[in-house]
Coordinates of C-alpha atoms in Angstrom, one line a residue:
X248 CA 85.5 124.2 127.7
X249 CA 84.2 127.6 129.0
X250 CA 86.3 129.4 131.6
X251 CA 83.9 128.9 134.5
X252 CA 84.1 126.8 137.5
X253 CA 85.3 125.4 139.8
X254 CA 84.5 122.0 138.4
X255 CA 84.1 118.5 139.7
X256 CA 85.6 116.7 136.8
X257 CA 83.7 113.4 136.7
X258 CA 85.5 110.7 134.7
X259 CA 82.4 108.5 134.3
X260 CA 83.7 106.3 131.5
X261 CA 81.6 103.5 133.2
X262 CA 78.4 104.8 131.7
X263 CA 75.5 103.3 129.7
X264 CA 75.4 106.2 127.3
X265 CA 77.2 104.5 124.4
X266 CA 77.4 100.8 125.5
X267 CA 75.2 98.7 127.8
X268 CA 76.7 98.2 131.3
X269 CA 76.6 94.5 130.6
X270 CA 79.7 95.1 128.4
X271 CA 81.8 95.5 131.6
X272 CA 85.1 94.5 130.2
X273 CA 84.9 97.0 127.4
X274 CA 83.9 99.8 129.8
X275 CA 86.7 98.9 132.2
X276 CA 89.2 99.0 129.4
X277 CA 87.9 102.5 128.3
X278 CA 88.1 103.7 131.9
X279 CA 91.9 103.2 131.9
X280 CA 92.0 106.5 130.0
X281 CA 90.5 108.4 133.0
X282 CA 93.9 109.9 133.9
X283 CA 93.8 112.2 130.9
X284 CA 91.1 114.2 132.6
X285 CA 93.9 115.6 134.8
X286 CA 94.7 118.0 131.9
X287 CA 91.4 119.8 132.5
X288 CA 92.2 120.6 136.1
X289 CA 92.5 124.3 137.2
X290 CA 93.0 125.7 140.7
X291 CA 90.0 124.8 142.8
X292 CA 88.9 121.8 140.7
X293 CA 88.3 118.2 141.9
X294 CA 88.9 115.1 139.8
X295 CA 86.8 112.0 140.5
X296 CA 88.4 109.0 138.8
X297 CA 87.8 105.3 138.6
X298 CA 91.5 104.5 138.3
X299 CA 94.4 105.8 140.3
X300 CA 96.8 108.4 138.9
X301 CA 100.5 107.9 139.5
X302 CA 102.4 110.6 141.5
X303 CA 104.9 110.8 138.6
X304 CA 102.1 111.5 136.1
X305 CA 100.4 114.1 138.3
X306 CA 103.7 115.9 138.8
X307 CA 104.2 115.9 135.0
X308 CA 100.7 117.4 134.4
X309 CA 101.0 120.0 137.1
X310 CA 104.5 121.1 135.8
X311 CA 103.2 121.6 132.3
X312 CA 99.9 123.2 133.2
X313 CA 101.4 125.4 136.0
X314 CA 98.7 124.3 138.4
X315 CA 99.9 124.2 142.1
X316 CA 99.2 120.7 143.4
X317 CA 97.8 121.9 146.6
X318 CA 95.0 123.8 144.8
X319 CA 93.3 120.7 143.3
X320 CA 92.1 117.4 144.6
X321 CA 92.0 113.9 143.1
X322 CA 89.5 111.4 144.5
X323 CA 90.1 107.8 143.4
X324 CA 87.1 105.5 143.6
X325 CA 87.8 101.8 144.4
X326 CA 86.7 99.3 141.7
X327 CA 83.1 98.3 142.0
X328 CA 82.6 96.2 138.9
X329 CA 80.5 97.3 135.9
X330 CA 78.4 99.9 137.7
X331 CA 78.1 103.6 137.0
X332 CA 80.8 105.7 138.6
X333 CA 78.3 107.6 140.7
X334 CA 77.1 104.3 142.3
X335 CA 80.7 103.3 142.9
X336 CA 81.3 106.6 144.7
X337 CA 78.3 106.0 147.0
X338 CA 79.3 102.4 147.7
X339 CA 82.8 103.5 148.7
X340 CA 81.3 106.1 151.1
X341 CA 83.0 109.0 149.2
X342 CA 79.9 111.1 148.4
X343 CA 80.4 113.4 151.4
X344 CA 84.1 113.8 150.7
X345 CA 83.3 115.0 147.1
X346 CA 80.6 117.3 148.4
X347 CA 83.0 118.8 151.0
X348 CA 85.7 119.3 148.3
X349 CA 83.2 121.0 146.0
X350 CA 82.1 123.2 148.8
X351 CA 79.7 126.1 148.3
X352 CA 81.8 127.9 145.7
X353 CA 79.3 127.5 142.8
X354 CA 81.0 124.4 141.5
X355 CA 79.5 122.4 138.6
X356 CA 79.8 118.7 137.7
X357 CA 81.7 118.2 134.4
X358 CA 80.9 114.6 133.4
X359 CA 82.5 112.7 130.5
X360 CA 79.1 111.3 129.7
X361 CA 75.8 113.0 130.3
X362 CA 73.7 110.0 131.6
X363 CA 71.0 109.5 134.2
X364 CA 73.5 108.4 136.9
X365 CA 75.6 111.6 136.5
X366 CA 72.5 113.8 136.7
X367 CA 71.4 112.0 139.9
X368 CA 74.9 112.4 141.3
X369 CA 74.8 116.1 140.6
X370 CA 71.5 116.3 142.5
X371 CA 73.0 114.4 145.4
X372 CA 75.9 116.9 145.6
X373 CA 73.7 120.0 145.0
X374 CA 75.7 120.9 141.9
X375 CA 74.7 122.1 138.4
X376 CA 75.9 120.1 135.4
X377 CA 78.2 122.1 133.1
X378 CA 77.2 123.9 130.9
X379 CA 73.5 123.7 131.9
X380 CA 72.0 126.4 134.2
X381 CA 70.3 123.8 136.3
X382 CA 70.3 120.0 136.9
X383 CA 66.7 120.0 135.5
X384 CA 67.9 121.5 132.2
X385 CA 70.5 118.7 131.9
X386 CA 67.9 116.1 132.7
X387 CA 65.7 117.5 129.9
X388 CA 68.4 116.8 127.4
X389 CA 69.0 113.2 128.4
X390 CA 66.4 111.6 126.0
X391 CA 68.0 113.3 122.9
X392 CA 71.5 112.6 124.2
X393 CA 70.7 108.9 124.6
X394 CA 69.0 108.7 121.2
X395 CA 71.8 110.3 119.2
X396 CA 74.4 108.1 120.7
X397 CA 72.7 105.2 118.9
X398 CA 73.4 104.3 115.3
X399 CA 69.7 104.0 114.5
X400 CA 68.8 107.3 116.2
X401 CA 71.6 109.1 114.3
X402 CA 70.5 107.6 110.9
X403 CA 66.9 108.8 111.4
X404 CA 68.0 112.3 112.5
X405 CA 70.7 112.7 109.8
X406 CA 68.3 111.7 107.1
X407 CA 65.9 114.4 108.2
X408 CA 68.7 117.0 108.3
X409 CA 69.7 116.2 104.7
X410 CA 73.0 114.4 105.4
X411 CA 74.4 111.9 102.9
X412 CA 74.3 108.4 104.4
X413 CA 75.6 105.0 103.3
X414 CA 72.8 102.7 101.9
X415 CA 71.5 100.7 104.8
X416 CA 68.7 99.4 107.1
X417 CA 67.9 99.2 110.8
X418 CA 66.7 95.9 112.2
X419 CA 66.4 93.8 115.3
X420 CA 69.0 91.2 116.1
X421 CA 66.8 88.3 115.0
X422 CA 66.3 89.9 111.6
X423 CA 69.9 90.9 111.0
X424 CA 71.0 87.9 109.0
X425 CA 68.1 88.3 106.6
X426 CA 68.8 92.0 106.1
X427 CA 72.5 91.2 105.5
X428 CA 71.6 88.7 102.8
X429 CA 69.2 91.1 101.2
X430 CA 71.7 93.9 101.0
X431 CA 74.5 91.6 99.7
X432 CA 72.3 91.0 96.6
X433 CA 73.0 94.6 95.7
X434 CA 76.4 95.5 97.2
X435 CA 79.7 93.6 97.5
X436 CA 80.3 94.1 101.2
X437 CA 78.3 95.3 104.3
X438 CA 79.2 96.5 107.8
X439 CA 77.0 95.3 110.7
X440 CA 76.9 97.6 113.7
X441 CA 75.3 97.2 117.1
X442 CA 73.0 100.1 117.8
X443 CA 74.7 101.2 121.0
X444 CA 78.4 100.9 120.6
X445 CA 81.5 103.0 120.5
X446 CA 85.1 102.6 119.2
X447 CA 84.1 99.9 116.8
X448 CA 83.0 97.4 119.5
X449 CA 80.9 94.6 118.1
X450 CA 81.3 95.7 114.5
X451 CA 81.5 93.1 111.7
X452 CA 82.5 93.4 108.0
X453 CA 80.9 90.8 105.7
X454 CA 81.0 89.8 102.1
X455 CA 78.8 87.3 100.2
X456 CA 81.5 84.6 100.7
X457 CA 81.0 84.8 104.5
X458 CA 77.5 83.5 104.3
X459 CA 77.9 80.8 101.7
X460 CA 77.5 77.0 102.2
X461 CA 74.8 77.5 104.8
X462 CA 76.9 79.4 107.2
X463 CA 75.0 81.6 109.6
X464 CA 75.8 85.1 110.9
X465 CA 77.2 85.1 114.4
X466 CA 76.9 88.5 116.1
X467 CA 78.6 89.8 119.2
X468 CA 76.5 89.6 122.4
X469 CA 76.4 93.4 122.7
X470 CA 72.9 94.8 122.8
X471 CA 71.3 91.6 124.1
X472 CA 68.9 89.2 122.4
X473 CA 66.5 91.8 121.2
X474 CA 68.9 94.7 120.5
X475 CA 68.8 96.9 117.4
X476 CA 71.5 96.6 114.7
X477 CA 72.3 98.6 111.6
X478 CA 73.4 97.1 108.4
X479 CA 75.1 99.4 105.8
X480 CA 76.9 99.1 102.6
X481 CA 80.6 98.9 103.2
X482 CA 82.1 101.8 101.2
X483 CA 85.5 101.9 99.6
X484 CA 86.8 104.2 102.3
X485 CA 89.8 106.5 101.7
X486 CA 89.6 108.3 105.0
X487 CA 87.6 108.2 108.2
X488 CA 87.1 111.8 109.4
X489 CA 85.3 113.7 112.1
X490 CA 84.4 117.2 113.2
X491 CA 84.0 118.1 116.8
X492 CA 81.7 120.9 117.8
X493 CA 79.9 122.3 120.8
X494 CA 76.5 123.9 121.5
X495 CA 76.1 126.5 124.3
X496 CA 73.3 126.8 126.8
X497 CA 72.0 129.8 124.8
X498 CA 71.7 127.6 121.6
X499 CA 74.8 128.7 119.7
X500 CA 76.9 126.2 117.8
X501 CA 80.5 126.4 116.8
X502 CA 83.1 124.1 115.2
X503 CA 86.1 123.3 117.4
X504 CA 88.3 121.2 115.1
X505 CA 88.3 118.4 112.5
X506 CA 90.7 115.7 111.5
X507 CA 91.2 112.2 110.3
X508 CA 90.6 109.1 112.5
X509 CA 93.1 106.3 112.5
X510 CA 91.2 103.0 112.5
X511 CA 91.9 99.3 112.3
X512 CA 89.0 97.1 111.4
X513 CA 86.6 99.9 112.1
X514 CA 88.0 100.5 115.6
X515 CA 89.4 103.9 116.6
X516 CA 93.1 103.8 117.2
X517 CA 94.1 107.5 116.9
X518 CA 93.4 110.9 115.3
X519 CA 95.3 113.7 113.5
X520 CA 94.2 117.3 113.0
X521 CA 93.8 119.2 110.8
X522 CA 92.2 117.2 108.0
X523 CA 94.9 115.9 105.5
X524 CA 95.1 117.6 102.1
X525 CA 93.6 114.5 100.5
X526 CA 90.2 115.2 102.1
X527 CA 90.4 118.9 103.1
X528 CA 87.7 119.5 100.5
X529 CA 85.1 117.9 102.7
X530 CA 85.6 120.4 105.6
X531 CA 82.7 122.7 104.4
X532 CA 80.2 119.9 104.2
X533 CA 81.3 118.4 107.5
X534 CA 80.8 121.8 109.2
X535 CA 77.4 122.2 107.5
X536 CA 76.2 118.8 108.7
X537 CA 77.7 119.4 112.2
X538 CA 76.1 122.8 112.5
X539 CA 72.7 121.4 111.5
X540 CA 73.0 118.6 114.0
X541 CA 74.0 121.2 116.7
X542 CA 70.8 123.2 116.0
X543 CA 68.8 120.1 116.3
X544 CA 70.5 119.3 119.6
X545 CA 70.0 122.8 120.9
X546 CA 66.3 122.7 120.0
X547 CA 66.0 119.6 122.2
X548 CA 67.9 121.1 125.1
X549 CA 71.4 119.7 124.7
X550 CA 74.4 121.9 125.4
X551 CA 78.0 120.8 125.4
X552 CA 80.5 119.0 123.1
X553 CA 79.6 116.5 120.4
X554 CA 81.2 114.9 117.4
X555 CA 80.1 113.9 113.9
X556 CA 81.9 111.1 112.1
X557 CA 82.0 110.6 108.4
X558 CA 83.6 108.3 105.8
X559 CA 85.2 109.7 102.6
X560 CA 85.0 107.2 99.8
X561 CA 87.6 106.7 97.0
X562 CA 85.9 109.3 94.9
X563 CA 86.2 111.9 97.6
X564 CA 82.5 111.9 98.6
X565 CA 81.8 112.1 102.3
X566 CA 79.0 110.1 104.0
X567 CA 77.9 110.8 107.5
X568 CA 78.3 107.7 109.7
X569 CA 77.5 108.5 113.4
X570 CA 77.3 111.1 116.1
X571 CA 78.9 111.1 119.5
X572 CA 76.9 113.3 121.9
X573 CA 79.5 113.4 124.7
X574 CA 83.1 114.2 125.4
X575 CA 84.8 112.0 122.9
X576 CA 88.3 110.4 122.7
X577 CA 89.6 113.6 121.2
X578 CA 87.8 116.3 123.2
X579 CA 90.1 116.3 126.2
X580 CA 93.4 115.9 124.2
X581 CA 92.3 118.8 122.0
X582 CA 91.6 120.9 125.2
X583 CA 95.0 119.9 126.5
X584 CA 96.8 120.8 123.3
X585 CA 95.0 124.1 123.1
X586 CA 95.9 124.9 126.7
X587 CA 99.6 124.0 126.4
X588 CA 100.1 125.8 123.1
X589 CA 98.0 129.0 124.0
X590 CA 101.1 131.2 123.9
X591 CA 102.6 129.7 120.8
X592 CA 103.1 132.3 118.0
X593 CA 101.6 131.7 114.6
X594 CA 98.7 129.4 113.5
X595 CA 97.4 126.6 115.6
X596 CA 99.7 123.5 115.5
X597 CA 99.0 120.2 113.9
X598 CA 98.4 117.5 116.5
X599 CA 97.7 113.9 116.8
X600 CA 96.8 111.2 119.4
X601 CA 97.7 107.6 119.1
X602 CA 98.8 104.5 120.9
X603 CA 102.0 102.5 120.5
X604 CA 103.2 99.2 122.0
X605 CA 106.8 99.1 123.3
X606 CA 108.7 95.8 123.1
X607 CA 109.3 95.8 126.8
X608 CA 107.5 97.4 129.7
X609 CA 108.8 100.5 131.5
X610 CA 107.5 103.1 133.9
X611 CA 106.6 106.8 133.6
X612 CA 110.0 108.2 134.6
X613 CA 111.7 105.9 132.1
X614 CA 109.3 107.1 129.4
X615 CA 110.1 110.7 130.2
X616 CA 113.8 110.0 130.1
X617 CA 113.5 108.5 126.7
X618 CA 111.6 111.5 125.4
X619 CA 114.2 113.9 126.7
X620 CA 117.1 111.7 125.5
X621 CA 115.7 111.8 122.0
X622 CA 114.7 115.5 122.2
X623 CA 111.1 114.7 121.7
X624 CA 109.6 115.9 125.0
X625 CA 107.0 118.7 124.8
X626 CA 108.7 122.1 124.8
X627 CA 106.4 124.8 126.4
X628 CA 108.4 127.6 124.8
X629 CA 107.9 126.2 121.3
X630 CA 104.5 124.6 121.9
X631 CA 105.7 121.4 120.2
X632 CA 106.7 117.9 121.1
X633 CA 105.3 114.6 122.6
X634 CA 103.0 114.6 125.5
X635 CA 102.3 111.4 127.5
X636 CA 98.7 112.3 128.2
X637 CA 97.2 109.2 129.9
X638 CA 99.7 108.0 132.5
X639 CA 101.6 104.7 132.6
X640 CA 99.5 101.9 130.9
X641 CA 98.6 99.0 133.1
X642 CA 100.9 96.7 131.0
X643 CA 103.7 99.2 130.9
X644 CA 103.7 98.8 127.1
X645 CA 100.6 100.3 125.4
X646 CA 101.5 104.0 125.6
X647 CA 99.0 106.6 124.7
X648 CA 100.6 109.8 123.5
X649 CA 99.9 113.1 121.8
X650 CA 102.2 115.0 119.4
X651 CA 102.1 118.7 118.4
X652 CA 104.1 120.2 115.6
X653 CA 104.1 123.2 113.3
X654 CA 103.1 121.1 110.2
X655 CA 101.7 117.7 109.3
X656 CA 105.1 116.8 107.9
X657 CA 106.8 117.6 111.2
X658 CA 104.1 115.7 113.1
X659 CA 104.8 112.6 111.1
X660 CA 108.6 112.9 111.7
X661 CA 108.1 113.2 115.4
X662 CA 105.8 110.2 115.6
X663 CA 108.4 108.1 113.6
X664 CA 111.1 109.2 116.0
X665 CA 108.9 108.4 119.0
X666 CA 108.5 104.9 117.6
X667 CA 112.3 104.5 117.6
X668 CA 112.7 106.0 121.1
X669 CA 110.0 103.7 122.6
X670 CA 110.9 100.7 120.4
X671 CA 107.2 100.4 119.2
X672 CA 106.2 97.2 117.6
X673 CA 104.1 97.1 114.5
X674 CA 100.4 96.3 115.2

């Protein structure tokens, strides 16, 4: 994130950018991660969040970032159902409060997702949308942003840009079963993906056995009765990887970091950077593809962070799988790690984000006590340790955490020790 501001950090996880608003339960669950946006706050900033942040978590964030609490503001928006966050702000009568906190200091809106609702909200507040020079420039990028957050839009663009893709086809919901049966004549397994989805929501893995004896294909309701679906060959995947990049308002593109995604059944569960040695050889091709995508985005007016995901098969060959034209699940944790380790000597640390389930629930102070008792808490002097980056989970058990260490080996050791300290269960 560029060093400009102040920012109104707008945690609009409730957005139609990646998933239809009809998928309310999914969006509400994703919105539980909104507290992590506190790691972006600098003096003068305002955080607009759909979920409350505990005093203990905020004190922890301010202590590690060195931000005086009195120099920032947190506006918690009451629940309003599966509606965009901007609408929830208006319905709660909080628009004027946010406008007053932003003031006339040249603030800009920093949304999690660049969607139509966020752009309209910026206009209401009289703010630019970071990193665009004007609200109009952000609005001009919306069509491309929406398109490349779809599976079909990505496949069409990636093919034009020369990326290697899994064998597959795009179809409407009504034709999906026929396409699945056609592809299964040539391949052993397929993966069926809703066009507008994130985190593996609605994804299915199918073999020929699944459609034998007259059985029909039953799809998730995501996308509605006429939605678009993508059916692809299910590769023999050794690693799921991604590269995160950004384009600037002037059209430049740069790679920020890359790593391996942790997935269960195609759903994202965590991330580790840098790329493991087993697939480090794909880094150059990933950056080449990501840079080509960035040039395409810049040509269509987009500026800001984006990610490109890929699958590395058992032969070590990478295949591009999707793009995420927004702040992703790793964008803010990476910014947090970079900020907290800025003074660390030597090369950038290895880092990871993940989620673990403790056998019994406990609160934030107890979690910190366990970290300190086991000498795992993040040490600012060393730039290493465990960071509780997303506040106390609603159930007190499903803890999101980040770990930084000098090497991948040290990282694995710290994660194992955290599992003992928090009594994580296997999932």
